[in-house]
JSON list of C-alpha atoms in Angstrom, two decimals:
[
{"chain": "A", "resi": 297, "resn": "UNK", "atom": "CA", "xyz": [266.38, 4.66, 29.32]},
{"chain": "A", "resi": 298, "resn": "UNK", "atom": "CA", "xyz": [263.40, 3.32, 27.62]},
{"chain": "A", "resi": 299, "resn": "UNK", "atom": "CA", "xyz": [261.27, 0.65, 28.61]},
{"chain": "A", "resi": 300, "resn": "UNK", "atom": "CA", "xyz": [262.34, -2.08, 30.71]},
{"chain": "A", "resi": 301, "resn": "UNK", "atom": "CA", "xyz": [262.64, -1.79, 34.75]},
{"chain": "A", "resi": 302, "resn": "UNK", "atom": "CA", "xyz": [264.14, 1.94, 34.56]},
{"chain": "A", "resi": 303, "resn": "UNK", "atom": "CA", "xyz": [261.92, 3.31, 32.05]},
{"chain": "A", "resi": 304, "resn": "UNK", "atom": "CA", "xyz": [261.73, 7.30, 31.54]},
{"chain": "A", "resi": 305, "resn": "UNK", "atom": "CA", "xyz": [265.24, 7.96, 33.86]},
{"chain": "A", "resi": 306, "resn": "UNK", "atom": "CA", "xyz": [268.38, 9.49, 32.78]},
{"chain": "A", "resi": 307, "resn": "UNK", "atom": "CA", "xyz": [271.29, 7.26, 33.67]},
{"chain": "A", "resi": 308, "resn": "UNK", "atom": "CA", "xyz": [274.85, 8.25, 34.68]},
{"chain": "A", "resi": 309, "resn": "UNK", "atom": "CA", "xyz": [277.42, 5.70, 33.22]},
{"chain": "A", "resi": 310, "resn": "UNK", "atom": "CA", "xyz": [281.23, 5.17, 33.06]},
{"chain": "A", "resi": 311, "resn": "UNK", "atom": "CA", "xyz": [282.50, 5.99, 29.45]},
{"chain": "A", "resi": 312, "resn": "UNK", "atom": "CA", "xyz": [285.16, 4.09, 27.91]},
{"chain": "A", "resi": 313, "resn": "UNK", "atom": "CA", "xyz": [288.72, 5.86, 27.11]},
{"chain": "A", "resi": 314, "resn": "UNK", "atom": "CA", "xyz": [286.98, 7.16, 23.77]},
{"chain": "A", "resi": 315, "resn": "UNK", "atom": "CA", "xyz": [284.82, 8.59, 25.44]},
{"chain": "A", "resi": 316, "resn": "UNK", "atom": "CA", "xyz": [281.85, 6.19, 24.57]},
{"chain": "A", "resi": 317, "resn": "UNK", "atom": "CA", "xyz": [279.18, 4.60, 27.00]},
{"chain": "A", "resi": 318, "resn": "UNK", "atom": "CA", "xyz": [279.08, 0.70, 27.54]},
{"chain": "A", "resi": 319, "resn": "UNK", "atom": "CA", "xyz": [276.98, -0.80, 24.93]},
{"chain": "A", "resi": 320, "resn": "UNK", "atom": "CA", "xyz": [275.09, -2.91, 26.83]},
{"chain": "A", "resi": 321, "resn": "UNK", "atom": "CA", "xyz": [273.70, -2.77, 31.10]},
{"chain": "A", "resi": 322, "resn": "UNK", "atom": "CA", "xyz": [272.86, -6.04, 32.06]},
{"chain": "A", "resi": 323, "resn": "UNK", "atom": "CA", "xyz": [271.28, -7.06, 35.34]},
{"chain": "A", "resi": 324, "resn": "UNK", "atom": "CA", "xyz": [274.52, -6.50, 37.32]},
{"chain": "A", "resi": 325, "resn": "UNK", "atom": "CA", "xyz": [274.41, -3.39, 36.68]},
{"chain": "A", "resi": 326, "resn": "UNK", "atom": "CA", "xyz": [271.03, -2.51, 37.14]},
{"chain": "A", "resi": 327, "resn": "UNK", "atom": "CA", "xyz": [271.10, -4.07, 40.62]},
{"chain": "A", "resi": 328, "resn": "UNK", "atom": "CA", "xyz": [274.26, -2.12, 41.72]},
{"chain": "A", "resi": 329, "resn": "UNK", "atom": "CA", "xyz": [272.87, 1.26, 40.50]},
{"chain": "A", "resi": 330, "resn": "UNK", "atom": "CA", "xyz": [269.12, 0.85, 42.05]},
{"chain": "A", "resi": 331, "resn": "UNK", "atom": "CA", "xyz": [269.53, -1.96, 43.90]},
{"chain": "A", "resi": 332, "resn": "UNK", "atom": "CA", "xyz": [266.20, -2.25, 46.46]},
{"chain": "A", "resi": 333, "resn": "UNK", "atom": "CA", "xyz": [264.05, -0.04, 44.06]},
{"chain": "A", "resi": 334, "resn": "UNK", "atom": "CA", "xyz": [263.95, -3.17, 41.55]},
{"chain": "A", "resi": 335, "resn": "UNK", "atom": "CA", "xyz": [262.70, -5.70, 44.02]},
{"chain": "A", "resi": 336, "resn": "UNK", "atom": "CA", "xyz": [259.36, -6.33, 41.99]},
{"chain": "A", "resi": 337, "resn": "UNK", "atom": "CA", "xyz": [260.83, -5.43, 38.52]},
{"chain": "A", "resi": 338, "resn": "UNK", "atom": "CA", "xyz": [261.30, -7.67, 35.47]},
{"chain": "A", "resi": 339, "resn": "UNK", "atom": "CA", "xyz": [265.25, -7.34, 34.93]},
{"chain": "A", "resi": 340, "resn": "UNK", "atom": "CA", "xyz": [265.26, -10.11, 32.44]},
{"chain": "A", "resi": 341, "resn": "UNK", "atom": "CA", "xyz": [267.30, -8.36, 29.64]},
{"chain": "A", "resi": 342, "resn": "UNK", "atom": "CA", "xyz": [269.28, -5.69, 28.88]},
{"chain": "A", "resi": 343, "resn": "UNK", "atom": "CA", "xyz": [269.63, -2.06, 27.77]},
{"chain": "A", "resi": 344, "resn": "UNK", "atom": "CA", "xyz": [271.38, -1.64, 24.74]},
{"chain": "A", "resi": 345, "resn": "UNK", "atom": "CA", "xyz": [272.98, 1.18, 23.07]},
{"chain": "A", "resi": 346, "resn": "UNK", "atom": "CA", "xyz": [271.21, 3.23, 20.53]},
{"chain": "A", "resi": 347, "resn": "UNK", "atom": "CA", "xyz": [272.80, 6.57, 19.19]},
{"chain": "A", "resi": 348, "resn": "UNK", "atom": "CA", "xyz": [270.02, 9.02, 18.67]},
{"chain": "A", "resi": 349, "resn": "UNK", "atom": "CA", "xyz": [272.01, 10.65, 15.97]},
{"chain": "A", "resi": 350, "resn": "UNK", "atom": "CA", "xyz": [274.57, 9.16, 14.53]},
{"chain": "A", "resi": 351, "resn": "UNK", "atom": "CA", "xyz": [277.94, 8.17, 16.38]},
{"chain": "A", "resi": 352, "resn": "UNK", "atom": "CA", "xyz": [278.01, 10.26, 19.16]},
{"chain": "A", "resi": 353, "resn": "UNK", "atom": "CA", "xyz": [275.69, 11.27, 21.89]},
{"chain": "A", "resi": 354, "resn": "UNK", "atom": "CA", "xyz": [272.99, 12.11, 23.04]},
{"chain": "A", "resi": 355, "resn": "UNK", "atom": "CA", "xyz": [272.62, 8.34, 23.49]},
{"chain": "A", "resi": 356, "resn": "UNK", "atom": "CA", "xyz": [269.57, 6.24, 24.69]},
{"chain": "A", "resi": 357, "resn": "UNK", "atom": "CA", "xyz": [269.55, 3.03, 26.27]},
{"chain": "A", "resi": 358, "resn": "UNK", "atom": "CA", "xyz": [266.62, 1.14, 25.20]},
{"chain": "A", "resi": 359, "resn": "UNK", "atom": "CA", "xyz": [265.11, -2.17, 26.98]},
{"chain": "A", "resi": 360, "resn": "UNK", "atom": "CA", "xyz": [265.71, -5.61, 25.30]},
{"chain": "A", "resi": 361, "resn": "UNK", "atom": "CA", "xyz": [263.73, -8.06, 27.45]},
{"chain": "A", "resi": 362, "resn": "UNK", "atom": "CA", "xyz": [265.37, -12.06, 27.71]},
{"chain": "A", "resi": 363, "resn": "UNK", "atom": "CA", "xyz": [264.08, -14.62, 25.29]},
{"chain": "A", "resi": 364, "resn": "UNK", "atom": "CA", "xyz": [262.25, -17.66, 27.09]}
]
């Protein structure tokens, strides 16, 4: 991940029947995987999808914050 309220971790995700990560983690799921460790984080966004090269892994989530 990188940025955002999880900055710097490595995150463990369902893949799809491809074999492909979700291409977004909202809020929802940032509360169900670290729950109480996010009580005084900014979780306004989302961590989208970025292939570091090309289609297929490794993959990195990076931080989108919410627009105002």
């Amino acid at each position: 991940a990188v940025g955002g309220p999880v900055d710097g971790r490595s995150l463990s995700v369902l893949l799809d029947d491809d074999g492909f990560p979700p291409l977004t983690l909202d809020e929802s799921w940032l509360w169900t995987s670290y729950g109480s460790e996010l009580w005084d984080a900014d979780t306004a966004g989302v961590y989208e999808l970025e292939p570091v090269a090309g289609g297929g892994p490794p993959f990195v989530y990076r931080w989108v914050p919410a627009r105002p």
